[in-house]
Short mmCIF file of C-alpha atoms and ligand atoms in Angstrom, two decimals:
data_model
loop_
_atom_site.label_atom_id
_atom_site.label_comp_id
_atom_site.label_asym_id
_atom_site.label_seq_id
_atom_site.Cartn_x
_atom_site.Cartn_y
_atom_site.Cartn_z
CA MET A 1 73.48 121.98 102.14
CA PHE A 2 72.24 118.71 100.58
CA PRO A 3 69.45 120.28 98.42
CA PHE A 4 72.02 122.74 97.03
CA ILE A 5 74.30 119.85 96.15
CA LEU A 6 71.48 118.01 94.33
CA LEU A 7 70.61 121.19 92.45
CA SER A 8 74.22 121.71 91.42
CA ILE A 9 74.41 118.13 90.07
CA PHE A 10 71.17 118.61 88.13
CA PHE A 11 72.18 121.94 86.61
CA GLY A 12 75.76 120.75 86.10
CA ILE A 13 74.56 117.92 83.85
CA LEU A 14 72.06 120.12 81.97
CA CYS A 15 74.48 123.00 81.39
CA GLY A 16 77.28 120.57 80.42
CA ILE A 17 75.11 119.13 77.66
CA PHE A 18 73.48 122.34 76.39
CA PHE A 19 76.18 124.99 76.96
CA PRO A 20 79.45 123.05 76.60
CA GLN A 21 81.64 126.00 75.45
CA GLN A 22 80.51 128.24 78.28
CA MET A 23 80.96 125.48 80.85
CA ILE A 24 84.51 124.79 79.66
CA ALA A 25 85.18 128.52 79.89
CA ILE A 26 84.25 128.51 83.60
CA LYS A 27 86.08 125.28 84.39
CA TRP A 28 88.57 127.35 86.41
CA ILE A 29 85.97 127.79 89.17
CA GLY A 30 86.08 124.05 89.86
CA GLN A 31 89.88 124.11 89.65
CA VAL A 32 90.00 126.84 92.29
CA PHE A 33 87.81 124.68 94.52
CA ILE A 34 90.07 121.64 94.08
CA ASN A 35 93.17 123.76 94.64
CA MET A 36 91.77 125.08 97.90
CA LEU A 37 91.06 121.55 99.10
CA LYS A 38 94.47 120.30 98.02
CA LEU A 39 96.12 123.26 99.71
CA ILE A 40 94.92 121.95 103.05
CA VAL A 41 95.65 118.27 102.43
CA LEU A 42 99.41 118.02 103.01
CA PRO A 43 99.60 120.08 106.21
CA LEU A 44 96.47 118.33 107.43
CA ILE A 45 97.95 114.88 106.88
CA PHE A 46 101.10 115.85 108.73
CA CYS A 47 99.31 117.54 111.64
CA ALA A 48 96.57 114.89 111.86
CA LEU A 49 98.98 111.98 111.91
CA VAL A 50 101.45 113.58 114.31
CA SER A 51 98.85 114.78 116.80
CA ALA A 52 96.98 111.47 116.57
CA ILE A 53 100.02 109.34 117.29
CA ALA A 54 101.28 111.76 119.94
CA SER A 55 97.90 111.89 121.68
CA ILE A 56 97.61 108.15 121.83
CA GLY A 57 100.55 108.30 124.20
CA ALA A 58 101.36 104.64 124.46
CA ILE A 59 103.13 103.09 121.51
CA LYS A 60 101.56 99.77 122.45
CA LYS A 61 98.08 101.15 121.82
CA LEU A 62 99.13 102.68 118.50
CA GLY A 63 100.52 99.28 117.64
CA SER A 64 97.10 97.70 117.81
CA ILE A 65 95.38 100.50 115.83
CA GLY A 66 98.15 100.30 113.26
CA VAL A 67 97.89 96.53 112.99
CA TYR A 68 94.07 96.62 112.65
CA THR A 69 94.34 99.30 109.97
CA LEU A 70 96.96 97.45 107.94
CA GLY A 71 95.06 94.18 108.35
CA TYR A 72 91.83 95.75 107.11
CA VAL A 73 93.52 97.48 104.17
CA LEU A 74 95.23 94.31 102.95
CA PHE A 75 92.04 92.29 103.35
CA SER A 76 89.80 94.78 101.60
CA VAL A 77 92.17 95.50 98.70
CA SER A 78 92.71 91.75 98.15
CA ILE A 79 88.94 91.17 98.07
CA ALA A 80 88.51 94.04 95.58
CA VAL A 81 91.15 92.68 93.21
CA SER A 82 89.74 89.15 93.53
CA ILE A 83 86.22 90.36 92.72
CA GLY A 84 87.58 92.09 89.62
CA LEU A 85 89.56 89.07 88.43
CA ILE A 86 86.64 86.66 88.98
CA LEU A 87 84.22 88.93 87.08
CA LEU A 88 86.62 89.41 84.16
CA ASN A 89 87.37 85.69 83.93
CA THR A 90 83.66 84.90 84.01
CA PHE A 91 82.35 87.44 81.50
CA GLN A 92 85.42 87.82 79.24
CA PRO A 93 84.43 91.29 77.95
CA GLY A 94 87.67 91.68 75.98
CA ASN A 95 87.00 88.78 73.61
CA GLY A 96 85.92 90.12 70.25
CA VAL A 97 87.40 93.61 70.64
CA ALA A 98 89.90 94.32 67.81
CA PRO A 99 93.53 93.89 69.05
CA SER A 100 94.59 96.57 66.54
CA LEU A 101 93.06 99.14 68.89
CA ILE A 102 95.96 98.39 71.23
CA LEU A 103 98.70 97.29 68.86
CA ALA A 104 98.33 100.21 66.42
CA ASN A 105 100.16 102.57 68.76
CA ALA A 106 102.55 100.13 70.41
CA THR A 107 106.24 100.99 70.16
CA PRO A 108 109.30 99.05 71.38
CA ILE A 109 109.69 101.68 74.12
CA ASP A 110 106.26 100.65 75.41
CA LEU A 111 107.70 97.27 76.18
CA LYS A 112 110.67 98.62 78.14
CA PRO A 113 110.52 97.25 81.67
CA VAL A 114 109.82 99.77 84.45
CA PRO A 115 112.38 99.12 87.22
CA PHE A 116 110.67 98.39 90.50
CA SER A 117 113.50 100.12 92.35
CA SER A 118 112.54 103.51 90.89
CA TYR A 119 109.08 103.18 92.45
CA LEU A 120 110.59 102.26 95.81
CA LEU A 121 112.97 105.20 95.63
CA THR A 122 110.08 107.69 95.53
CA LEU A 123 108.95 106.36 98.91
CA PHE A 124 112.25 107.39 100.52
CA PRO A 125 113.20 110.78 99.06
CA PRO A 126 116.37 112.53 100.24
CA ASN A 127 114.44 115.76 100.78
CA ILE A 128 111.02 115.77 102.42
CA LEU A 129 110.25 119.33 101.28
CA GLU A 130 110.95 118.37 97.68
CA ALA A 131 108.53 115.45 98.08
CA ALA A 132 105.92 117.87 99.43
CA VAL A 133 106.45 120.25 96.52
CA LYS A 134 105.93 117.35 94.11
CA TYR A 135 102.80 116.42 96.03
CA GLU A 136 104.11 112.94 96.82
CA ILE A 137 101.95 111.82 99.70
CA MET A 138 103.51 108.50 100.68
CA PRO A 139 106.86 109.94 101.87
CA ILE A 140 104.95 112.54 103.90
CA VAL A 141 102.98 109.77 105.58
CA PHE A 142 106.16 107.86 106.47
CA PHE A 143 107.84 111.01 107.68
CA SER A 144 104.86 112.01 109.84
CA ILE A 145 104.69 108.59 111.49
CA VAL A 146 108.41 108.50 112.28
CA PHE A 147 108.33 112.14 113.47
CA ALA A 148 105.42 111.40 115.82
CA LEU A 149 107.04 108.25 117.16
CA SER A 150 110.18 110.27 117.89
CA CYS A 151 108.07 112.87 119.74
CA LEU A 152 106.64 110.06 121.84
CA SER A 153 110.00 108.65 122.64
CA VAL A 154 111.51 112.09 123.50
CA GLY A 155 108.67 112.59 125.97
CA LYS A 156 108.09 115.77 128.02
CA THR A 157 110.35 118.17 126.12
CA ALA A 158 108.50 117.34 122.88
CA HIS A 159 105.12 118.32 124.36
CA PRO A 160 105.22 121.99 123.21
CA VAL A 161 105.85 120.75 119.67
CA THR A 162 102.97 118.26 119.68
CA ASP A 163 100.63 120.81 121.33
CA PHE A 164 101.50 123.31 118.62
CA ILE A 165 100.83 120.73 115.89
CA SER A 166 97.47 119.80 117.46
CA GLY A 167 96.52 123.49 117.40
CA LEU A 168 97.50 123.71 113.75
CA ARG A 169 95.36 120.68 112.99
CA ASP A 170 92.29 122.31 114.53
CA ILE A 171 92.91 125.43 112.45
CA PHE A 172 93.08 123.38 109.22
CA VAL A 173 89.89 121.54 110.13
CA LYS A 174 88.15 124.90 110.64
CA MET A 175 89.33 126.00 107.18
CA VAL A 176 87.79 122.85 105.75
CA ILE A 177 84.46 123.55 107.41
CA TRP A 178 84.40 126.99 105.81
CA LEU A 179 85.43 125.59 102.45
CA MET A 180 82.53 123.14 102.53
CA TYR A 181 80.09 126.00 102.04
CA LEU A 182 81.51 126.34 98.54
CA THR A 183 80.88 122.68 97.60
CA PRO A 184 77.76 123.27 95.45
CA VAL A 185 79.58 125.88 93.34
CA GLY A 186 82.70 123.72 92.89
CA LEU A 187 80.67 120.62 92.11
CA PHE A 188 78.56 122.43 89.49
CA SER A 189 81.60 123.70 87.65
CA LEU A 190 83.52 120.40 87.77
CA LEU A 191 80.59 118.29 86.62
CA ALA A 192 79.43 120.67 83.90
CA ALA A 193 82.95 120.97 82.44
CA ALA A 194 83.51 117.18 82.49
CA ILE A 195 80.21 116.55 80.70
CA ALA A 196 80.83 119.40 78.26
CA GLU A 197 84.25 118.04 77.28
CA ALA A 198 82.90 114.56 76.75
CA SER A 199 79.99 115.74 74.63
CA LEU A 200 82.18 118.05 72.52
CA GLN A 201 84.42 115.12 71.61
CA HIS A 202 81.33 112.95 71.00
CA LEU A 203 82.60 110.61 73.66
CA LEU A 204 79.23 110.37 75.33
CA LEU A 205 77.98 108.45 72.30
CA LYS A 206 81.19 106.56 71.73
CA SER A 207 81.10 105.29 75.29
CA LEU A 208 78.13 103.18 74.28
CA GLY A 209 80.44 101.21 71.99
CA GLY A 210 82.67 98.18 72.48
CA MET A 211 83.78 98.95 76.02
CA LEU A 212 80.34 99.23 77.52
CA MET A 213 80.42 95.70 78.83
CA PHE A 214 83.83 96.25 80.44
CA ILE A 215 82.56 99.41 82.12
CA ILE A 216 79.40 97.74 83.41
CA ILE A 217 81.39 94.83 84.81
CA PHE A 218 83.83 97.18 86.53
CA LEU A 219 81.05 99.27 88.05
CA PHE A 220 79.33 96.09 89.20
CA GLY A 221 82.59 95.04 90.85
CA LEU A 222 82.77 98.39 92.68
CA PHE A 223 79.19 97.90 93.77
CA LEU A 224 80.02 94.48 95.24
CA GLN A 225 82.99 96.03 97.03
CA ILE A 226 80.71 98.66 98.58
CA VAL A 227 78.10 96.06 99.56
CA TRP A 228 80.39 93.67 101.43
CA GLN A 229 81.87 96.57 103.37
CA LEU A 230 78.39 97.81 104.22
CA ALA A 231 77.69 94.32 105.56
CA VAL A 232 80.79 94.57 107.76
CA ILE A 233 79.69 98.01 109.03
CA VAL A 234 76.18 96.78 109.84
CA PHE A 235 76.71 93.22 111.05
CA LEU A 236 80.12 93.52 112.70
CA ALA A 237 80.24 97.11 113.94
CA GLY A 238 76.47 97.21 114.57
CA LYS A 239 75.83 100.51 112.75
CA ASN A 240 72.48 101.55 111.30
CA SER A 241 72.87 101.30 107.51
CA LYS A 242 70.54 104.22 106.71
CA GLU A 243 72.20 106.57 109.15
CA PHE A 244 75.68 105.51 108.05
CA LEU A 245 74.86 106.05 104.38
CA SER A 246 73.28 109.42 104.93
CA THR A 247 76.23 110.82 106.91
CA ALA A 248 78.72 109.24 104.49
CA SER A 249 77.00 110.86 101.51
CA ASN A 250 78.83 114.16 102.05
CA ALA A 251 82.22 112.49 101.67
CA LEU A 252 81.02 110.34 98.76
CA ILE A 253 79.71 113.35 96.86
CA THR A 254 82.95 115.24 97.43
CA ALA A 255 84.87 112.17 96.23
CA PHE A 256 82.71 112.06 93.10
CA ALA A 257 83.19 115.78 92.47
CA THR A 258 86.93 115.95 93.06
CA SER A 259 88.07 112.49 91.82
CA SER A 260 90.54 112.52 94.66
CA SER A 261 90.29 110.68 97.94
CA MET A 262 93.17 112.82 99.22
CA ALA A 263 91.31 116.04 98.47
CA THR A 264 88.26 114.47 100.13
CA LEU A 265 90.16 113.56 103.30
CA PRO A 266 89.15 116.67 105.26
CA VAL A 267 85.49 115.88 104.57
CA THR A 268 85.99 112.18 105.35
CA MET A 269 87.34 113.25 108.74
CA LEU A 270 84.30 115.40 109.41
CA VAL A 271 82.02 112.50 108.46
CA ALA A 272 83.90 110.16 110.80
CA LYS A 273 83.23 112.63 113.61
CA GLU A 274 79.51 112.61 112.79
CA GLN A 275 79.59 108.82 112.87
CA ASN A 276 80.99 108.92 116.41
CA ILE A 277 84.32 107.43 115.44
CA SER A 278 86.74 108.54 118.14
CA ASP A 279 89.30 111.22 117.28
CA GLU A 280 92.02 108.84 118.41
CA VAL A 281 91.11 106.33 115.69
CA ALA A 282 89.96 108.74 112.96
CA ARG A 283 93.06 110.94 113.08
CA PHE A 284 95.39 108.01 112.65
CA VAL A 285 93.39 105.63 110.48
CA LEU A 286 91.91 107.99 107.90
CA PRO A 287 95.09 109.69 106.64
CA LEU A 288 96.80 106.31 106.44
CA ALA A 289 93.84 104.56 104.80
CA THR A 290 93.44 107.41 102.30
CA THR A 291 97.01 106.82 101.23
CA ILE A 292 97.07 103.03 100.95
CA ASN A 293 93.46 101.77 101.00
CA LEU A 294 92.62 102.31 97.33
CA ALA A 295 90.57 99.20 96.73
CA GLY A 296 88.54 100.67 93.85
CA THR A 297 91.75 101.71 92.12
CA ALA A 298 93.43 98.34 92.68
CA MET A 299 90.37 96.61 91.19
CA TYR A 300 90.57 98.94 88.18
CA GLU A 301 94.24 98.10 87.64
CA ALA A 302 93.50 94.38 87.68
CA VAL A 303 90.39 94.36 85.49
CA SER A 304 91.98 96.66 82.92
CA ALA A 305 95.12 94.53 82.65
CA LEU A 306 93.04 91.39 82.24
CA PHE A 307 90.74 93.09 79.76
CA PHE A 308 93.71 94.11 77.59
CA CYS A 309 95.05 90.55 77.75
CA GLN A 310 91.68 89.28 76.53
CA VAL A 311 91.67 91.82 73.69
CA LEU A 312 95.18 90.71 72.69
CA GLY A 313 94.24 87.04 72.99
CA TYR A 314 96.76 86.31 75.78
CA ASP A 315 95.80 83.27 77.80
CA LEU A 316 96.95 84.14 81.31
CA SER A 317 98.10 81.32 83.57
CA ILE A 318 97.16 81.25 87.25
CA LEU A 319 100.71 82.39 88.05
CA ALA A 320 100.39 85.39 85.72
CA GLN A 321 97.05 86.25 87.33
CA ILE A 322 98.70 86.13 90.74
CA GLY A 323 101.26 88.58 89.33
CA VAL A 324 98.39 90.85 88.25
CA PHE A 325 96.85 90.45 91.72
CA LEU A 326 100.03 91.54 93.54
CA THR A 327 101.04 94.37 91.23
CA ALA A 328 97.46 95.71 91.20
CA ILE A 329 97.55 95.97 94.99
CA LEU A 330 100.85 97.87 94.85
CA ALA A 331 99.75 100.07 91.96
CA GLY A 332 96.59 100.92 93.88
CA MET A 333 98.68 102.02 96.84
CA GLY A 334 100.98 104.01 94.55
CA ALA A 335 98.08 106.01 93.12
CA THR A 336 97.83 107.80 96.51
CA GLY A 337 94.38 109.25 96.00
CA ILE A 338 95.03 111.82 93.32
CA PRO A 339 92.80 112.32 90.25
CA GLU A 340 93.53 109.66 87.65
CA GLY A 341 96.50 108.49 89.70
CA GLY A 342 95.36 104.94 89.01
CA LEU A 343 95.73 105.44 85.28
CA ILE A 344 99.35 106.44 85.77
CA THR A 345 100.37 103.60 88.08
CA MET A 346 98.60 101.09 85.82
CA VAL A 347 101.83 100.94 83.82
CA MET A 348 103.23 98.75 86.61
CA VAL A 349 100.51 96.14 86.13
CA LEU A 350 100.63 96.21 82.34
CA ARG A 351 104.36 95.62 82.43
CA ALA A 352 103.80 92.57 84.64
CA VAL A 353 101.80 90.90 81.86
CA ASN A 354 103.68 92.41 78.89
CA VAL A 355 100.79 94.46 77.57
CA PRO A 356 102.01 97.51 75.60
CA VAL A 357 101.61 100.68 77.63
CA SER A 358 99.79 102.24 74.66
CA ALA A 359 96.79 100.11 75.66
CA ILE A 360 95.99 102.79 78.22
CA GLY A 361 94.83 104.93 75.28
CA LEU A 362 91.78 102.68 75.03
CA LEU A 363 90.71 103.72 78.52
CA LEU A 364 91.45 107.43 78.25
CA PRO A 365 88.03 108.57 77.03
CA PHE A 366 86.30 106.82 79.92
CA ASP A 367 88.82 107.24 82.68
CA ARG A 368 87.61 110.54 84.01
CA ILE A 369 84.15 109.25 84.75
CA LEU A 370 85.36 105.85 86.01
CA ASP A 371 87.81 107.68 88.26
CA ARG A 372 84.91 109.34 90.04
CA PHE A 373 83.29 106.01 90.84
CA ARG A 374 86.46 104.33 92.04
CA THR A 375 87.30 107.38 94.17
CA MET A 376 83.89 107.07 95.83
CA THR A 377 84.59 103.39 96.48
CA ASN A 378 88.00 104.26 97.93
CA VAL A 379 86.55 106.85 100.29
CA TRP A 380 83.76 104.46 101.30
CA GLY A 381 86.46 101.90 102.08
CA ASP A 382 88.30 104.43 104.27
CA LEU A 383 85.17 105.06 106.33
CA ALA A 384 84.52 101.31 106.58
CA CYS A 385 88.12 100.81 107.67
CA ALA A 386 87.87 103.47 110.41
CA THR A 387 84.56 102.02 111.62
CA THR A 388 85.96 98.48 111.80
CA VAL A 389 89.17 99.58 113.51
CA GLU A 390 87.11 101.60 116.01
CA TYR A 391 85.02 98.49 116.71
CA PHE A 392 88.03 96.25 117.40
CA HIS A 393 89.85 98.98 119.32
CA THR A 394 86.95 99.67 121.72
CA LYS A 395 86.30 95.95 122.11
CA LYS A 396 89.92 95.40 123.10
CA ASN A 397 89.96 98.28 125.60
CA ARG A 398 86.64 97.43 127.20
N1 LIG B 1 91.33 109.21 91.92
C1 LIG B 1 91.49 108.04 92.75
C2 LIG B 1 91.43 108.44 94.20
O1 LIG B 1 91.71 109.55 94.53
C3 LIG B 1 92.76 107.33 92.45
C4 LIG B 1 92.62 106.68 91.10
O2 LIG B 1 92.01 105.62 91.05
O3 LIG B 1 93.05 107.24 90.11
O4 LIG B 1 91.08 107.66 95.05
#
C-alpha cells in the first residue's frame, strides 16, 4: 500500500500544478473519501468508548487510565502552547508587517465579546441526536462515557447491550479496513485539488511573502512537539523509534490527506493495534485523545494570536500571555479534530487579547496547508498518549 501512497502524493502534486482545472473538477472524489471516513467516525466513537469502558469492568481501573490520559493531554498541550509562545516571543515575526492588513477589515462587530457560556452550552446539548446531526463530537464523547459507566453500574442485565455494541464496533473497524484500500485514490484527489486551488489563486507564490517567517516558526514549533514526544516514546516507553515511525506513518499520511484527526481515528486505532497497544487502552484513550488532545491546534491558536498582536504593535503583559495560554488550550480542545476547526475556534483566543476577528483573513490563504501539518502533529500526539498510558497502566498492573 505504501508505494501506491507515495505515487499518489507525487502525481497529486504534479497534476495539481499542471492541470489545475481538471483536478478541481474531480475534487469530489476526495470528498467522497472523506465522507466515507466521517460516516464511520461517530458510531465508532460511541461503540469504541462504550465497549472499552464496559470491557474494563472495574471502574477503579478505568479511573487510572482516565487519569493518565487526562494528565498526558494537559501536559502535552501545555508544552505545545509554551513552545509556540517562547518561539514567537524570541523571533517576533509580526514586527514589520503592516497593521493595515488586519485593521482594514475590522468592524465594531469584530470586537463584540464571545460569551464563554455559549461555548459551554454546546458541550451539554438537550438532544444528543441533534448534536450528532451537527457533528458535534464533544457531547457524544461525554454521553458515551456516562452511558458506559451506567452499563457498568447496572451490571448483568446490561451485558446484552454492551455485547451488541462490541459487535457493532468490530463491524465498523472492518469497514475501515476495507476503506483503507481506497486511500491512494482519495489522497491523490485531495492533494491535487488543494494544490490546484492554491496555484490558481497565485497563493503558492504569495505564500513566499511576509508570513513566511511566521509559517516557518510555527512548523518548527510542531517539529519540536513531535520530537519531545518521540523522546517520551523511546526513552520512557522503550519503543524502537524506527519501528514506531514506520507503523505510525499510515495514520500520519491519512491525517495529512484528510486534515482531520477525527476522520483519521479509525486508522489511528489500527496503528495502535500494530504497535501492540492493548485494546483496553487504545479503545478508551484514542477516541478521548482525538477529541481533546489537539496540541498542534492549541499551538497554532497561541502563535497566531501573538503574531497578530505583534503586527498590531500590542505589547502583551505576562498576564495577557497567560490568558492566551489558557484560551489556546480550550480553543484547541474545542476544535475537536475537524478540518480547519482550529481556525474557527481561534476567535476565542483573539477575543481574549482584543484582536479584531478579521485578522483571521490574514491566515486564510495558508490555513489549509498548515491544517494538514497540525493535524499530523495532533494524531502523533494521540499515538504518543496511548503509548505512554499503556506504559504506566502495565507498570501499575504488573
Ligand atoms: N484539523 C485539525 C485536526 O483535525 C484541527 C485544526 O487544527 O483545525 O486535528
